[in-house]
Coordinates of C-alpha atoms in Angstrom, one line a residue:
X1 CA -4.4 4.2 -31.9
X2 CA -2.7 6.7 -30.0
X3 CA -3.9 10.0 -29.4
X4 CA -1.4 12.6 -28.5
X5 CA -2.1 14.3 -25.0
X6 CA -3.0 17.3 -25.5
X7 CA -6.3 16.0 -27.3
X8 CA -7.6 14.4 -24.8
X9 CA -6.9 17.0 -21.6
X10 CA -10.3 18.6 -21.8
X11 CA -11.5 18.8 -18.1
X12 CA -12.4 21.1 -15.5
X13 CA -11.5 20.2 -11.6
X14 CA -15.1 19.7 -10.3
X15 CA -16.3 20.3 -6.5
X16 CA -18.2 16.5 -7.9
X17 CA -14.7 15.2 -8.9
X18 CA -12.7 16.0 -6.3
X19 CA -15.2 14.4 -3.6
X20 CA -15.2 11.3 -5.9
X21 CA -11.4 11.4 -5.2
X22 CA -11.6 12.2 -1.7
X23 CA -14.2 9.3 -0.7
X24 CA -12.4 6.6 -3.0
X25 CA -9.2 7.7 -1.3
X26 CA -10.8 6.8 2.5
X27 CA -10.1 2.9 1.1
X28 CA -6.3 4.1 1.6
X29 CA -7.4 5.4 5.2
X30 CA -8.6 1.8 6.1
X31 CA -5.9 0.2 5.2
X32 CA -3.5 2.6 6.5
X33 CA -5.0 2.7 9.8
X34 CA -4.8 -1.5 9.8
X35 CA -1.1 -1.2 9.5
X36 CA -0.6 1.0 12.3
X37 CA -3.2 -0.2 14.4
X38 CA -1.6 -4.2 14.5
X39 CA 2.1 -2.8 16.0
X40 CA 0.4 -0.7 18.8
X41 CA -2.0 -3.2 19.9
X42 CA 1.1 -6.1 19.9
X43 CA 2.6 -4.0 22.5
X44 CA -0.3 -3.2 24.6
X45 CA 0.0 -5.7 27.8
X46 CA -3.3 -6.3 28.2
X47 CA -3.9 -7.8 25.0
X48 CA -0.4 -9.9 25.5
X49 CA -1.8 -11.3 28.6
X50 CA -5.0 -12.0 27.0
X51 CA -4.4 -13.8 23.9
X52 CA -0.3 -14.1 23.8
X53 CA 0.8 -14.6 27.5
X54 CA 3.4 -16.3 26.7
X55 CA 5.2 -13.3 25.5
X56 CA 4.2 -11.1 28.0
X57 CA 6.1 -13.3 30.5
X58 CA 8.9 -13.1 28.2
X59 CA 8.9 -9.2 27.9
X60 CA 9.1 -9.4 32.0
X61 CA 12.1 -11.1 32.0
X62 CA 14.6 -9.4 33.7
X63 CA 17.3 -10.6 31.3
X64 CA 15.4 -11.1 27.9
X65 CA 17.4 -10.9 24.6
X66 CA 16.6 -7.5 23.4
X67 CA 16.3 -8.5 20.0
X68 CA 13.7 -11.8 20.9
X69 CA 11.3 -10.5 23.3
X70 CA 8.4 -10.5 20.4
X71 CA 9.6 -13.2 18.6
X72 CA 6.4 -15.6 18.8
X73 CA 4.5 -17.0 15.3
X74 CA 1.2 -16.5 16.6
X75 CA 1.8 -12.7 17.6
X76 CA 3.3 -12.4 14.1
X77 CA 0.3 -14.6 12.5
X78 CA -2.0 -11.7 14.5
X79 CA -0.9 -9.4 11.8
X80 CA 0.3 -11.3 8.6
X81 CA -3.3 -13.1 8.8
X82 CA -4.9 -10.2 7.3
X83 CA -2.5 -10.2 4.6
X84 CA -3.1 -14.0 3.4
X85 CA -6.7 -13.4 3.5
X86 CA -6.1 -10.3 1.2
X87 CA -3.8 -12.0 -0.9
X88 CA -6.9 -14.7 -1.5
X89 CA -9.6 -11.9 -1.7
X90 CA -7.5 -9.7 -4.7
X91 CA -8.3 -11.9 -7.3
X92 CA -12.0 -12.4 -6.2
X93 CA -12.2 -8.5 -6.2
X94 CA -10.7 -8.7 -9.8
X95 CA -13.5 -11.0 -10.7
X96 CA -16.1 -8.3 -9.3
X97 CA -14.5 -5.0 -10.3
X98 CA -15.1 -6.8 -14.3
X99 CA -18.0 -7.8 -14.0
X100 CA -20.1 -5.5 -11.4
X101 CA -17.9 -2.3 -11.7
X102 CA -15.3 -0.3 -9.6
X103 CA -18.1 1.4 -7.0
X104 CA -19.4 -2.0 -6.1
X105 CA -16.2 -3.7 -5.5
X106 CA -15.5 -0.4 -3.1
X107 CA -18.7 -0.9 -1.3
X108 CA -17.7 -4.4 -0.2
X109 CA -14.7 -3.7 0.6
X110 CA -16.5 -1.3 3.3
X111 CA -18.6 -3.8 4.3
X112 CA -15.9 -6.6 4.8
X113 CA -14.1 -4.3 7.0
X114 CA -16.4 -3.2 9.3
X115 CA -17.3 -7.0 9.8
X116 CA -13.7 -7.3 10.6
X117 CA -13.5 -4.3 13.3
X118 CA -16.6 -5.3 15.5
X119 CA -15.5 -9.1 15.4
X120 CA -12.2 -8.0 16.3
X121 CA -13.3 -5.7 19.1
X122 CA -15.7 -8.3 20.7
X123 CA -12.7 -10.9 20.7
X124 CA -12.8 -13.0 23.7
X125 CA -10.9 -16.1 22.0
X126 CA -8.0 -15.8 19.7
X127 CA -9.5 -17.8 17.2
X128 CA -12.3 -15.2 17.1
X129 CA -8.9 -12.8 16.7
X130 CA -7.8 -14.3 13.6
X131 CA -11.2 -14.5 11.8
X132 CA -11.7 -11.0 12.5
X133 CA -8.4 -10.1 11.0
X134 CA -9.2 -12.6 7.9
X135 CA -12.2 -10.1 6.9
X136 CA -10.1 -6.9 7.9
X137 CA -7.8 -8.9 4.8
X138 CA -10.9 -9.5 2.5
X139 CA -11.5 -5.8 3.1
X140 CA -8.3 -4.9 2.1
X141 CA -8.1 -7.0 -0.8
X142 CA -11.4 -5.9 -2.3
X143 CA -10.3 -1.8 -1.4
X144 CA -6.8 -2.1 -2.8
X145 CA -7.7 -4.0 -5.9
X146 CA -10.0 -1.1 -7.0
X147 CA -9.5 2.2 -5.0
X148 CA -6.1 2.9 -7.1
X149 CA -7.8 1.7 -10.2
X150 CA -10.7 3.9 -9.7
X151 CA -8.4 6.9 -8.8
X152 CA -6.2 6.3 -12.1
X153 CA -9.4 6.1 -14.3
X154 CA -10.7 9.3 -13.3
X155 CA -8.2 11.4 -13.1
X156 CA -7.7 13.6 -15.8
X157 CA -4.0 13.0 -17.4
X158 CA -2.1 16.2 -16.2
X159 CA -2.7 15.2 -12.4
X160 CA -3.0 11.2 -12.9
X161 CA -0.1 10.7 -10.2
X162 CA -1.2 13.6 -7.7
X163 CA -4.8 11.9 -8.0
X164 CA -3.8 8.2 -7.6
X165 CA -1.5 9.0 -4.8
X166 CA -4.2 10.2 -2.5
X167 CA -4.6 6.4 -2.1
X168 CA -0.9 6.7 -0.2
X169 CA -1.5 9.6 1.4
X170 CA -4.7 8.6 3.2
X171 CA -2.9 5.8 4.1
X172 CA -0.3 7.6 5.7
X173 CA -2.6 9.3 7.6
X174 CA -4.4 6.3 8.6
X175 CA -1.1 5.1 10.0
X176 CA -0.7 8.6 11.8
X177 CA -4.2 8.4 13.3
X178 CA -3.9 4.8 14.1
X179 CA -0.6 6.0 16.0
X180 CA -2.5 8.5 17.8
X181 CA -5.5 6.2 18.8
X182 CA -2.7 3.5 19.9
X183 CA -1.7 6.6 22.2
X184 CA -4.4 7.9 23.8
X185 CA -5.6 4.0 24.3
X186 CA -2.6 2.4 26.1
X187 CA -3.6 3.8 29.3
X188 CA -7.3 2.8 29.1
X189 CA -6.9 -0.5 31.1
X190 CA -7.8 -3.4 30.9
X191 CA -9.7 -2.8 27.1
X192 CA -7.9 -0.3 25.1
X193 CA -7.0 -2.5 22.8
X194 CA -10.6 -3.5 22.0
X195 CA -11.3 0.3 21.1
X196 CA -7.9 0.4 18.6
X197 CA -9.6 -2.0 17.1
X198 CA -13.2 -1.8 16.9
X199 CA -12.4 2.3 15.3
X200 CA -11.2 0.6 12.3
X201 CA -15.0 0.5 11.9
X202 CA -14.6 4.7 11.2
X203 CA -12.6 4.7 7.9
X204 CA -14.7 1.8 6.3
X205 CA -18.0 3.5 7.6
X206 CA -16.6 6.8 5.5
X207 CA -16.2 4.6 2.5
X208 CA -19.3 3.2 2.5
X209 CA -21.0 6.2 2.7
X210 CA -18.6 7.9 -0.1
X211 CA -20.2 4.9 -2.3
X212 CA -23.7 6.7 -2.2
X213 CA -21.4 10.2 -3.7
X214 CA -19.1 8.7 -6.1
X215 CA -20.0 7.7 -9.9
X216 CA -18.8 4.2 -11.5
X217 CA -15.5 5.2 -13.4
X218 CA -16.5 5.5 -17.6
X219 CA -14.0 3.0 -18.1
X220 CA -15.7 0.3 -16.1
X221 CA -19.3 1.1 -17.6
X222 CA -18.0 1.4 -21.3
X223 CA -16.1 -1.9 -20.5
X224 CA -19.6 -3.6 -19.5
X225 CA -21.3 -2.4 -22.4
X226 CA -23.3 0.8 -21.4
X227 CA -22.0 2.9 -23.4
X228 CA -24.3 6.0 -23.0
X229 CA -23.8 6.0 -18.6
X230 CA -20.3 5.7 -19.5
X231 CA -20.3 8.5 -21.4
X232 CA -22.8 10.6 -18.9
X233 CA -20.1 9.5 -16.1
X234 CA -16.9 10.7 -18.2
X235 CA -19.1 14.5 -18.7
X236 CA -19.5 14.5 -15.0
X237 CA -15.8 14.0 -13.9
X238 CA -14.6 16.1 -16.5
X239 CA -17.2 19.0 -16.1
X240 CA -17.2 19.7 -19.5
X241 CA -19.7 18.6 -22.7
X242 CA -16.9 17.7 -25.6
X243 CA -15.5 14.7 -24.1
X244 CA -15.1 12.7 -27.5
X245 CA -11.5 12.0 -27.7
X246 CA -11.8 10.5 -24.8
X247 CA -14.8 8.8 -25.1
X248 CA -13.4 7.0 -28.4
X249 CA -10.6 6.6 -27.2
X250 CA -12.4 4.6 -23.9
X251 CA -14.3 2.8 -26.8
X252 CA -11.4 1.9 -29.1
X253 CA -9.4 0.2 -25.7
X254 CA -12.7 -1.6 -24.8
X255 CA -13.0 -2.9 -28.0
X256 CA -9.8 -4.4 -28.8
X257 CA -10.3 -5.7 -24.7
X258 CA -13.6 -7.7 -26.1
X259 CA -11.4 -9.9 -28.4
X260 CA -9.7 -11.0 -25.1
X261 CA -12.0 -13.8 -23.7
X262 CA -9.0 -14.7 -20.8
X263 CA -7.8 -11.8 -19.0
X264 CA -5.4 -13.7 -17.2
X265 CA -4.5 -15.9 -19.7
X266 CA -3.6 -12.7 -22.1
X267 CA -1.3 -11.6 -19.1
X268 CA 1.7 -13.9 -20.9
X269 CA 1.2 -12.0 -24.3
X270 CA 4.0 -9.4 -25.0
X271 CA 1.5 -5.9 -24.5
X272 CA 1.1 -6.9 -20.8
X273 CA 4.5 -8.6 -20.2
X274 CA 6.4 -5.4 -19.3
X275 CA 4.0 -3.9 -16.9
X276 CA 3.4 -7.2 -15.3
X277 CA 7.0 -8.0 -14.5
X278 CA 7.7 -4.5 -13.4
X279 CA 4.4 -4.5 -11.4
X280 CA 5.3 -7.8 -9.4
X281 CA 9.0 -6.4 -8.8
X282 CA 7.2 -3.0 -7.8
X283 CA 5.7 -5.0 -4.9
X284 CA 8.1 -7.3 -4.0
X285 CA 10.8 -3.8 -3.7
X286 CA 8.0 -2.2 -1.9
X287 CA 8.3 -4.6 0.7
X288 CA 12.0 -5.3 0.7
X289 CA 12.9 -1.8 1.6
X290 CA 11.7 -2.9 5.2
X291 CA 9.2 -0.1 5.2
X292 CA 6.2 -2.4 6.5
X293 CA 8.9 -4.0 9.4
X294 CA 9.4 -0.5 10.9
X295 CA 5.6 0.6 10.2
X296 CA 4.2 -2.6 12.1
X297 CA 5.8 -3.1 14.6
X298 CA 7.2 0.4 15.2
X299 CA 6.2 0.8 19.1
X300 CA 8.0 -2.8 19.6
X301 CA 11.2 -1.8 17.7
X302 CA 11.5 1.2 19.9
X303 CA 10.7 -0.4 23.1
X304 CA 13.8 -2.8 21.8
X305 CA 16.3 0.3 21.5
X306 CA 15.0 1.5 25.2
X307 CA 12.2 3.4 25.1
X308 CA 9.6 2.5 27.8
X309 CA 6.1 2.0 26.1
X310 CA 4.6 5.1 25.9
X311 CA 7.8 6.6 24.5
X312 CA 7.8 4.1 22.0
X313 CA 4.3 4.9 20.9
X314 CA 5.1 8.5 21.0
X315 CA 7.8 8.1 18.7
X316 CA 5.7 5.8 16.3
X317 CA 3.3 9.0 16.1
X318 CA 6.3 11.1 14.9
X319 CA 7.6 9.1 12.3
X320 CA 3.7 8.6 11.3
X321 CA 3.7 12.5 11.2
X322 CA 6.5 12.5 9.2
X323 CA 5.2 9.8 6.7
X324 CA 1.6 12.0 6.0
X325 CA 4.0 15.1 5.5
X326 CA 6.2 13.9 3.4
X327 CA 3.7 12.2 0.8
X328 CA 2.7 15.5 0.0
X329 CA 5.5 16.0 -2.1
X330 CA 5.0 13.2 -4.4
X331 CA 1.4 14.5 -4.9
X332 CA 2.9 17.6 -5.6
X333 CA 6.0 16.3 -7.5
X334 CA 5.2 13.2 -9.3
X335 CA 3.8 15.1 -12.3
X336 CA 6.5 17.2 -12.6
X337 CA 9.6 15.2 -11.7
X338 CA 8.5 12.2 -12.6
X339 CA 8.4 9.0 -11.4
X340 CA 12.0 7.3 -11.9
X341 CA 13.7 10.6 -10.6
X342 CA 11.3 10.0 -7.3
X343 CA 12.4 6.4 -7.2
X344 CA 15.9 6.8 -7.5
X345 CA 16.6 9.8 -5.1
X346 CA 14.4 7.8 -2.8
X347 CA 16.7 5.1 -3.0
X348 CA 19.6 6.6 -2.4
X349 CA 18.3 8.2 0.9
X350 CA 16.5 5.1 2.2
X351 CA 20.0 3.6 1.5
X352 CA 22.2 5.7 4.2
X353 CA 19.3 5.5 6.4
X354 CA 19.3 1.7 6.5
X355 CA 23.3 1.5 6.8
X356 CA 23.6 4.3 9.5
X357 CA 20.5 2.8 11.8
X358 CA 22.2 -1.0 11.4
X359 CA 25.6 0.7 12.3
X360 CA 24.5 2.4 15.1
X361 CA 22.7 -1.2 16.4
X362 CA 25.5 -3.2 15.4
X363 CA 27.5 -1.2 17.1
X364 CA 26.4 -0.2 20.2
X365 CA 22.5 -2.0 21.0
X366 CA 23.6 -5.5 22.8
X367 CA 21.8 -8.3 23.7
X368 CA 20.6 -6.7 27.2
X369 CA 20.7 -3.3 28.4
X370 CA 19.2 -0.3 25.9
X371 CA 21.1 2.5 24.2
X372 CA 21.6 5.7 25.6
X373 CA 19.1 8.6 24.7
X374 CA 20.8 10.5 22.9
X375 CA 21.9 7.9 20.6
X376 CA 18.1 6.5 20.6
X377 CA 17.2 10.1 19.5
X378 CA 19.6 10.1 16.5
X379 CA 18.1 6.1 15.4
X380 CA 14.6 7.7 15.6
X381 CA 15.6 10.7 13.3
X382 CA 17.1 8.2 11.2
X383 CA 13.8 6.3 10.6
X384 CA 12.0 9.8 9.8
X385 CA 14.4 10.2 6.8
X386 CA 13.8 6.6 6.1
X387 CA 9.9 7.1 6.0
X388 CA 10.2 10.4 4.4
X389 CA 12.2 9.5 1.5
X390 CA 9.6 6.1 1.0
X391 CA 6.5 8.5 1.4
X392 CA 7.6 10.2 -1.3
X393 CA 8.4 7.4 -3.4
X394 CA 8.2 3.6 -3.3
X395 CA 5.2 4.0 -1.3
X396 CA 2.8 6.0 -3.6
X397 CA 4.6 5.2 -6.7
X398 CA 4.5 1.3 -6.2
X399 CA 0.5 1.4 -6.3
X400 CA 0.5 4.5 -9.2
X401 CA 2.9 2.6 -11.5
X402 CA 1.0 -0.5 -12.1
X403 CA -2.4 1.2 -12.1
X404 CA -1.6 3.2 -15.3
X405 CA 0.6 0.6 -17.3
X406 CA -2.0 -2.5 -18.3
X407 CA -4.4 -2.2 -21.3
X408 CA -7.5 -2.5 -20.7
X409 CA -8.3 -6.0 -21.5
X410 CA -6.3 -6.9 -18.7
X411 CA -6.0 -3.9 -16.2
X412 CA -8.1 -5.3 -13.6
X413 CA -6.1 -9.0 -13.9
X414 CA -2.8 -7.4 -14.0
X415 CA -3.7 -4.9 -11.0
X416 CA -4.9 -8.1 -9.3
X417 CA -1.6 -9.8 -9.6
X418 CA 0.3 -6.5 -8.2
X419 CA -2.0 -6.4 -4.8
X420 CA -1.8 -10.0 -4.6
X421 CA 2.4 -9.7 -4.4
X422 CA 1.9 -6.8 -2.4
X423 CA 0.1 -9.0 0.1
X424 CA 2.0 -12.0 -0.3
X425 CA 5.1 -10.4 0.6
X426 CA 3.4 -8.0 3.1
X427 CA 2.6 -11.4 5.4
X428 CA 5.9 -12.2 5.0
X429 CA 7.9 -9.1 6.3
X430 CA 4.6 -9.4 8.6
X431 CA 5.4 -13.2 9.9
X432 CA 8.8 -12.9 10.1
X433 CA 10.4 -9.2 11.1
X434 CA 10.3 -10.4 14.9
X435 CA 11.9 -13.4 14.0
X436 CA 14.6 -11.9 11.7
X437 CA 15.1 -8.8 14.6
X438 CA 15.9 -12.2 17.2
X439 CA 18.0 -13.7 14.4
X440 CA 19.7 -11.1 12.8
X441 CA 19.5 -8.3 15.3
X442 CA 20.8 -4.9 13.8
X443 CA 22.1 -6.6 10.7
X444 CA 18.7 -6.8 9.5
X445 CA 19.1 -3.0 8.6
X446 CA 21.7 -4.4 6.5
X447 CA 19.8 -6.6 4.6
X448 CA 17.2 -4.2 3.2
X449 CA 19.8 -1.8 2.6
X450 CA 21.7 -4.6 -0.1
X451 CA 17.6 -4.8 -1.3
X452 CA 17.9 -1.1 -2.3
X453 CA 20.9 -1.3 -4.2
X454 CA 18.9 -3.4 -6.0
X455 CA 15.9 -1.3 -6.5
X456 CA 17.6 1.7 -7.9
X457 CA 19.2 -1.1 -10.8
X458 CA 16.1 -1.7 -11.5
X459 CA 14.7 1.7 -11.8
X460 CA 18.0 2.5 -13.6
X461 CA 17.3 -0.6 -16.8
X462 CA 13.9 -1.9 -16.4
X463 CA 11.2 1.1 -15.4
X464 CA 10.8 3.5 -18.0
X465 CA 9.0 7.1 -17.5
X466 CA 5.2 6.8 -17.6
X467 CA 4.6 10.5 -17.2
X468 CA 2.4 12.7 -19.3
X469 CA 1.3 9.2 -20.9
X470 CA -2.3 8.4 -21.9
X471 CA -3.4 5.6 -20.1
X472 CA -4.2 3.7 -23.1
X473 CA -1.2 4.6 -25.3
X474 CA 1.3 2.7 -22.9
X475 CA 2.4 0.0 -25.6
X476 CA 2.9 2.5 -28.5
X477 CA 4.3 5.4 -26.6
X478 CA 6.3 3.3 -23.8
X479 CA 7.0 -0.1 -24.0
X480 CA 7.6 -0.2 -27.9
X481 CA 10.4 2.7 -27.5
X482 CA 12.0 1.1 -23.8
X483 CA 15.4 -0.4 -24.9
X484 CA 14.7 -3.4 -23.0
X485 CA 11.2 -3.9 -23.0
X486 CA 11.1 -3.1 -27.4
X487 CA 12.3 -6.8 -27.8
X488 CA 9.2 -8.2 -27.1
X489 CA 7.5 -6.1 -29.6
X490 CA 10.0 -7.0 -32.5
X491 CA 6.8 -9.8 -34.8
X492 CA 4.5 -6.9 -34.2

């Protein structure tokens, strides 16, 4: 049964709710700072004489291909290694988030992560590298699997998206500090790379503590049968006493969820067909619009277009700048504009981005030598529109989306199968960028941009608007009334 919005929108913001949503939100922080961390510390030479020397000797030479001086598989496994593991982990955390509740699933995530940073930070073997990167992925598998879920189940309807996107933002500023540390530790010879990534300890530290402040979302404890915490939980977040719409309406989604004995199974029935196929592609475009290529490996990209290493790093702290800036304007737009109006404009920016940056390669970044600065200056304002147009959009939105479009009975199984594409093609991008750069050179720019031509058809036929809408009226108030997606719907 659907209830109209405006019935259910009884809520106060709360100096309570709002730290719930700022201490949940630190799981974005950990992650972010993982994906900035991994580029910075590739291009630090004392961990490339340490555990990749064979690549050091290749960045010396004289000659070097300026496209194939990174190109090693174990360098790239250094960083896509964390995303297998958390590809793995997302469906364990589903498993958990069920049946112990959204704040435990957050509190090992913490715990997995700070594993991760001091086994990382003690490294003395590269196999000891790659295990400490495989909890920093269990870490992230457990965080992302629930922090967005948690955000989307407390927030109160009118400010779902500007709540659930604090998951991006702290990620961009994870990213940005992660720049920064990267920075001030490239000088600290022979160990700065140890403390780049031992502080990924920090972030997960804040979580864990945050886990002592914030409440189990009423969703998760009316799911699990305790019905009178879940309903003590949902007074708390909303600061208010008359919470009973919701509260039945909580009730009502749990119910008809109790019928469904196989969450995963009940993925292939027509309610979660359209927010499963459009959370998948939401991943897999995520990924394709090269976002995680430039974010990664950032400080090698611009040490390939000429800039010595500290410039490079300096420049990966701008555009990192630039990406925490700009999600501010999806916080503050999503619930106004919407979300396919974000998407497309996005797409259409990222677009001339893409084609200008290859052009500019392609046209005048050979084999050896380095482009000129002012020409370097214009690629890296190019990538700060590129980042600034994805910051608003396919970055937040490609977490939101999915997080408020399953029912119930199989939110946490669907959601799984969104972080687990996330990662699965996050390794890839991860494992293969430096190869593809070698390869391809500047026509890799080329290639994402024909991948967001296809984005903005999707957004254009397949993703309907999913703002204003209760979280558990999606199949009456979207998917039945989609042009595409009302097909499956037609025996019902």
């Amino acid at each position: 049964m659907s209830t109209p919005p405006a019935q259910s929108n009884n809520s106060k913001i709360t100096v309570y709710v709002v730290s719930c949503w700022i201490f949940a939100a630190f799981g974005g922080l950990m992650f972010g700072y993982d994906i900035g961390i991994s580029g910075g510390v590739s291009g630090m030479d004392d961990f490339l004489i340490k555990f990749f020397p064979n690549v050091y000797d290749r960045k010396l030479h004289a000659k070097e291909n300026n496209y194939c001086k990174y190109d090693d598989q174990l360098l790239q496994l250094f960083t896509s290694s964390l995303y297998l593991s958390a590809l793995v982990s997302s469906f364990f955390a589903s498993k958990a988030c069920s049946a112990l509740g959204r704040r435990p699933t957050i509190f090992m995530a913490s715990i997995f992560f700070i594993a991760g940073a001091i086994i990382s930070a003690a490294s003395e073997y590269r196999w000891m590298l790659i295990v400490g990167r495989i909890l920093f992925g269990v870490g992230v598998g457990f965080g992302n699997e629930t922090v967005p879920l948690f955000l989307t189940e407390v927030a109160p309807i009118q400010l779902r998206g500007a709540v659930n996107i604090m998951f991006q933002l702290f990620v961009t500023i994870g990213i940005f500090i992660a720049n920064l540390v990267n920075y001030a530790t490239s000088t600290m010879h022979p160990n700065g790379w140890r403390v780049s990534l031992g502080l990924a300890a920090v972030p997960a530290m804040l979580l864990l503590i945050g886990c002592f402040v914030i409440t189990d979302t009423p969703a998760s404890l009316i799911e699990r049968g305790k019905d009178d915490q879940g309903k003590a939980a949902l007074k708390k977040i909303r600061g208010v006493d008359n919470v009973e719409v919701e509260y039945m309406e909580i009730i009502d989604a749990r119910d008809e969820a109790k019928a469904v004995k196989h969450s995963f199974r009940n993925l292939m029935k027509a309610a979660s067909v359209p927010p499963l196929v459009i959370a998948i592609l939401l991943q897999v475009f995520q990924q394709f619009t090269g976002i995680n290529a430039i974010m990664f490996y950032a400080p090698v990209l611009f040490q390939t277009m000429g800039f010595k290493s500290d410039g490079a790093l300096l420049s990966s702290v701008i555009t990192g700048l630039v990406n925490v800036g700009s999600t501010f304007v999806s916080i503050y737009a999503v619930d106004k504009v919407g979300r396919r109006k974000l998407l497309l404009q996005a797409c259409c920016q990222m677009l001339i981005s893409q084609l200008a940056i290859g052009f500019i390669l392609s046209a005048y970044l050979k084999e050896t030598g380095t482009l000129d600065r002012t020409l370097a200056t214009v690629v890296v304002v190019l990538v700060c529109t590129y980042v600034m147009s994805f910051a608003w959009s396919w970055g937040p939105l490609g977490w939101l989306i999915p997080s408020e479009t399953f029912p119930m009975e199989t939110r946490t199984a669907g959601f799984a199968f969104a972080v687990s594409t996330n990662m699965l093609f996050t390794s890839l991008i991860a494992q293969a960028f430096l190869t593809m750069l070698c390869k391809m050179q500047a026509y890799i720019f080329f290639f994402f941009s024909g991948w967001i031509v296809v984005m903005g058809l999707f957004v254009i036929f397949l993703l309907p608007e999913t703002k204003g809408v209760p979280i558990d009226s999606m199949v009456e108030d979207v998917w039945k009334k989609h042009p595409v997606w009302k097909k499956l719907f037609k025996n019902e």
